[in-house]
Coordinates of C-alpha atoms in Angstrom, one line a residue:
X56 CA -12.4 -24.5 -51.5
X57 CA -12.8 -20.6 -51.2
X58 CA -15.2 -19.5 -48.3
X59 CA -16.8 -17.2 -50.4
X60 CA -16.9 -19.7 -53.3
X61 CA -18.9 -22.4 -50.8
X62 CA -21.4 -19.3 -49.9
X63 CA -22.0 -18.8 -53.3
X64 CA -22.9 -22.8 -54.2
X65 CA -25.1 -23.0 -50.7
X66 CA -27.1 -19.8 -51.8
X67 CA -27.3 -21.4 -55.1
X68 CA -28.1 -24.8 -54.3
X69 CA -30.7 -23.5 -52.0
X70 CA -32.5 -21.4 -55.2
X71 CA -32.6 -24.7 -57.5
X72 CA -34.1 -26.7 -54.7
X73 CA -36.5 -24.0 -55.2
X74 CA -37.4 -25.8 -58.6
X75 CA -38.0 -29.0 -57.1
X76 CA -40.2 -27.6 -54.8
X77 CA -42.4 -26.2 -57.4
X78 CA -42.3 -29.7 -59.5
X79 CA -43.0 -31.6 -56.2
X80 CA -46.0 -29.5 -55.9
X81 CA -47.5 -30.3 -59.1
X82 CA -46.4 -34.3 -58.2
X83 CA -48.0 -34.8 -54.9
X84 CA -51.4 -34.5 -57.1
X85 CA -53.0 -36.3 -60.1
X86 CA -52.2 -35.8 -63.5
X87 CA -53.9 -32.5 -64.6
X88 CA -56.2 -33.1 -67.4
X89 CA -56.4 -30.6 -70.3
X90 CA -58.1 -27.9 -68.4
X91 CA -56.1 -27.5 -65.6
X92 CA -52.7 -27.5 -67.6
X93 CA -54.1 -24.7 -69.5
X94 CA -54.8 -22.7 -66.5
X95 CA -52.1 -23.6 -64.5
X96 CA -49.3 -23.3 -67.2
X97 CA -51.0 -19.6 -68.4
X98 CA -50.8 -18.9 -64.5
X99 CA -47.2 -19.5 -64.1
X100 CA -45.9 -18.4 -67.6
X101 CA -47.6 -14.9 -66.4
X102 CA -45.9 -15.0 -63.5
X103 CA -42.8 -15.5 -64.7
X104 CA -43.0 -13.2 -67.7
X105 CA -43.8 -10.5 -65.0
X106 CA -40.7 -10.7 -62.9
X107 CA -38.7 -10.6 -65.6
X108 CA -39.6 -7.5 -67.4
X109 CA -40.3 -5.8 -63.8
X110 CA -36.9 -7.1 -62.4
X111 CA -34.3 -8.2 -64.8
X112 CA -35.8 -5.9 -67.7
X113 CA -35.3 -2.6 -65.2
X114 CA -32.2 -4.0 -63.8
X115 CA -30.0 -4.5 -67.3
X116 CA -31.8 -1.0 -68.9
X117 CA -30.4 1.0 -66.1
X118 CA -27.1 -1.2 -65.9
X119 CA -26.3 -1.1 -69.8
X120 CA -28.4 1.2 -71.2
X121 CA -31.7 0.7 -73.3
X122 CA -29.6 -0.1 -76.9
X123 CA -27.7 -2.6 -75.7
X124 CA -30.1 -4.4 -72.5
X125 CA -32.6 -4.6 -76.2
X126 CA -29.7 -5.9 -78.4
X127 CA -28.9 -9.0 -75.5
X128 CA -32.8 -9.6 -75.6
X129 CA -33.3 -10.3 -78.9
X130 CA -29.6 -11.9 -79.5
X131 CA -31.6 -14.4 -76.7
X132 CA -34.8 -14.7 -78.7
X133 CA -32.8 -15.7 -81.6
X134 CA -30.2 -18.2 -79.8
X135 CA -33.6 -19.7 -78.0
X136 CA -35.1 -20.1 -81.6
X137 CA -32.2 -21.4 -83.1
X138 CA -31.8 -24.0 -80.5
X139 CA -35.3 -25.3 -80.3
X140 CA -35.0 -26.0 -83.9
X141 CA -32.9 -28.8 -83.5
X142 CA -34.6 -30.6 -80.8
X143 CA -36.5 -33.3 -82.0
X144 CA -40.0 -33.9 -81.1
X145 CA -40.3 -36.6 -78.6
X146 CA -42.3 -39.8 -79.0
X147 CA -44.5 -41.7 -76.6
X148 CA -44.0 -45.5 -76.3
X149 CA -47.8 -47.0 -77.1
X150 CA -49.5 -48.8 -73.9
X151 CA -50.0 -52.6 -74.1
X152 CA -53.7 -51.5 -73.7
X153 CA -53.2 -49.1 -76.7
X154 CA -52.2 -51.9 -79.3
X155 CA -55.3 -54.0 -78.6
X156 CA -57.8 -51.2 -79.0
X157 CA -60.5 -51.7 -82.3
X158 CA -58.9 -49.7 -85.1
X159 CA -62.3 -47.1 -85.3
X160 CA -60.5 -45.8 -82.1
X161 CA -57.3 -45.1 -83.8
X162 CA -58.1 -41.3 -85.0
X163 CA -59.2 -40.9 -81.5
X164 CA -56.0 -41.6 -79.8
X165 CA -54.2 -41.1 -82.5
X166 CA -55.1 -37.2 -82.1
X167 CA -54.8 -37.8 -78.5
X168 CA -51.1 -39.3 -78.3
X169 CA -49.6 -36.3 -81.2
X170 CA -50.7 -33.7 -78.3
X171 CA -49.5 -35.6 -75.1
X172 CA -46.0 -35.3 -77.9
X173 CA -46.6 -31.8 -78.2
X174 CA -47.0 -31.3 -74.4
X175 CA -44.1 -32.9 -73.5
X176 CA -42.2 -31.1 -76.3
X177 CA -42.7 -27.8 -74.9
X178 CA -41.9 -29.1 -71.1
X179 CA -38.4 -30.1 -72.4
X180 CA -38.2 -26.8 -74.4
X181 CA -39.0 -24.9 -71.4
X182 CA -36.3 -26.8 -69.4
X183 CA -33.6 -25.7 -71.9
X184 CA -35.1 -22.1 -72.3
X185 CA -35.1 -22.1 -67.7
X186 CA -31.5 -23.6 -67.4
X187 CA -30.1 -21.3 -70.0
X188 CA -31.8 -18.5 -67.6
X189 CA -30.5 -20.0 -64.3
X190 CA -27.0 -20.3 -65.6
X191 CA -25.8 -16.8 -65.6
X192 CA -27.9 -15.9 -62.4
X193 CA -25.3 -18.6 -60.7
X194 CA -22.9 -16.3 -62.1
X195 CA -24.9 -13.4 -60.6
X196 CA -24.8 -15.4 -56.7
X197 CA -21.1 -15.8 -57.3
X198 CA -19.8 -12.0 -58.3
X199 CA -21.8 -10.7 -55.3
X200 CA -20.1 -13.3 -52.7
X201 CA -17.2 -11.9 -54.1
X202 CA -17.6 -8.4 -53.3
X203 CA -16.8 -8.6 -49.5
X204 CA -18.7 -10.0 -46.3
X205 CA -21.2 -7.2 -46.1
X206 CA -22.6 -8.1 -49.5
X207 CA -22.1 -11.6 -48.7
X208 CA -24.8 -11.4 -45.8
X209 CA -27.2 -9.0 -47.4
X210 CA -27.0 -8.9 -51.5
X211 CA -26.9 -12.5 -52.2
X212 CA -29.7 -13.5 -50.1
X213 CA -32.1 -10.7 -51.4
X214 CA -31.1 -11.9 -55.1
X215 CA -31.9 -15.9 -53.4
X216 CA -35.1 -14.4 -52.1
X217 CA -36.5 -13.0 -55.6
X218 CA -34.8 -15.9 -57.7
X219 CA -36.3 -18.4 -55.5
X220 CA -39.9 -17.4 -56.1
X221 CA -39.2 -17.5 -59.8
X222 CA -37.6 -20.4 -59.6
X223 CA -40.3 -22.1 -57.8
X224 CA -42.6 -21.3 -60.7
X225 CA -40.3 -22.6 -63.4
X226 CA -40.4 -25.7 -61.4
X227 CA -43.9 -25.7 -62.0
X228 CA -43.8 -24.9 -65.5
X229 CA -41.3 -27.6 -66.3
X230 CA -43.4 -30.7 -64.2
X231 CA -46.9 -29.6 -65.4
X232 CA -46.7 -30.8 -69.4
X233 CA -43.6 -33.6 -68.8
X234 CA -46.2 -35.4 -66.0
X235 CA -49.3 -34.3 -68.5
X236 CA -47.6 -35.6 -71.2
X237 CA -45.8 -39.3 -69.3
X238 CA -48.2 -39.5 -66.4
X239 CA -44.5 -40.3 -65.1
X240 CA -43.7 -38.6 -61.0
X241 CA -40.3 -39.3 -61.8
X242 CA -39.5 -38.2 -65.0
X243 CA -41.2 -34.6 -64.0
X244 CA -39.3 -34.5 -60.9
X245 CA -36.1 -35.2 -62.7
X246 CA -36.6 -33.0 -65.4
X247 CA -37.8 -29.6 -63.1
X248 CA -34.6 -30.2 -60.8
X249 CA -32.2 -30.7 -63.7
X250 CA -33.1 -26.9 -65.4
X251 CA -33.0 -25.4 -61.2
X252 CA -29.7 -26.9 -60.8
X253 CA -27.6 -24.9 -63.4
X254 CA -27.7 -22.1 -61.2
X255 CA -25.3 -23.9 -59.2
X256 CA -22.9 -25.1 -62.1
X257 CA -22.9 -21.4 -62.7
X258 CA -21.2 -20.9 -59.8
X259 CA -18.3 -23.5 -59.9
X260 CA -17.3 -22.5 -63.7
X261 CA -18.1 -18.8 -63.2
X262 CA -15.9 -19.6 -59.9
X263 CA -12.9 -21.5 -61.4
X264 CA -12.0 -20.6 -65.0
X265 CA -13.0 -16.7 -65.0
X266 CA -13.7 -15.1 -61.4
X267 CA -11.8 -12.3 -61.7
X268 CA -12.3 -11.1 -65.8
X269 CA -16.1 -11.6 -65.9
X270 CA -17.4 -8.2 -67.4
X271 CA -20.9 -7.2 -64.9
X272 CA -22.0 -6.0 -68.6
X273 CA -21.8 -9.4 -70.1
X274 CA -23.5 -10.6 -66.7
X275 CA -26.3 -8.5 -67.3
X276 CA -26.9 -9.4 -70.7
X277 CA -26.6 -13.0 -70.1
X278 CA -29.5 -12.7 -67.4
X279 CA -31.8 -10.1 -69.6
X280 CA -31.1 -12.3 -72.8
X281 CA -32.7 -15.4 -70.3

């Protein structure tokens, strides 16, 4: 394998670790209850809204101009919308406990259960919306290995270094509502690492079926449109 290729998917592999570090935060704790996911979720979600329009925002404007950075944003809004329609809502399997509860608690936890659904519905539809991100800023790591030693050592690494902070906080986004939701370590754990870890695969396709004829244009796009 290319030298420049295994740079690329070691910087990589280092920012989606990033996202397991911010879900292993949220699992060395208790579930939160209802409160605390509120806070913490508005927390990170302004966070991560921040960087964006203060980095990748200013980043694609000046790269492709205001028409077209605003034409890839919404072409995302809509691919994002058109996706999460077709993801079913998912269901939680009823405790043992649950089934031999008096029925006057039904409404209760009945109410109760259809928004641990909803939680966990918009943990998996932030894991979809965060890999769809981390995909083209693999790409991103990859084009600037590619464009000699100097940029190897210092270009890379400052995109890691801003990408891993973000990344962090999307792992924390995707682990708060899944381990709300499951009260399941695992299952939050697994989730947050899967959505960090398609920066890497960006790298080896990026890397092996288009490294020379990727247009930085369409790169741009593809991480403003995240």
């Amino acid at each position: 394998m290319d030298s420049q290729v295994m740079v690329a998917l070691a910087l990589s592999l280092v920012g989606g670790l990033s996202t397991s570090l911010g879900a292993l935060f949220v699992i060395i704790s208790d579930a939160p209850n209802l409160k605390m996911l509120g806070l913490l979720q508005g927390f990170a979600a302004g966070l991560m809204l921040s960087i964006s329009f203060l980095d990748l925002a200013h980043n694609a404007m000046n790269s492709i101009g205001f028409l077209k950075g605003n034409l890839w944003f919404f072409a995302g809004v809509i691919f994002f919308g058109v996706i999460a329609n077709f993801i079913p809502e998912p269901t939680l399997a009823p405790s043992v406990d649950a089934k031999n509860k008096k029925k006057n608690d039904d409404g209760g936890k009945d109410v109760m259960k259809k928004h641990r659904r909803q939680v966990l519905y918009s943990g998996i539809i932030t894991a979809i919306g965060i890999s769809l991100h981390n995909f083209p800023e693999g790409m991103a790591v990859f084009l600037g290995s590619m464009k000699g030693l100097e940029l190897v050592l210092t270009w890379p690494w400052l995109l890691l270094c801003t990408t891993s902070q973000r990344l962090l906080l999307q792992g924390v986004a995707v682990a708060l509502p899944v381990y709300f939701a499951t009260q399941d370590k695992w299952q939050a754990f697994k989730l947050a690492t899967l959505s960090g870890f398609a920066e890497p695969l960006g790298v080896v396709i990026v890397a092996y079926l288009f490294p020379s004829s990727l247009d930085p244009e369409i790169l741009e796009g593809l991480l403003w449109r995240g």
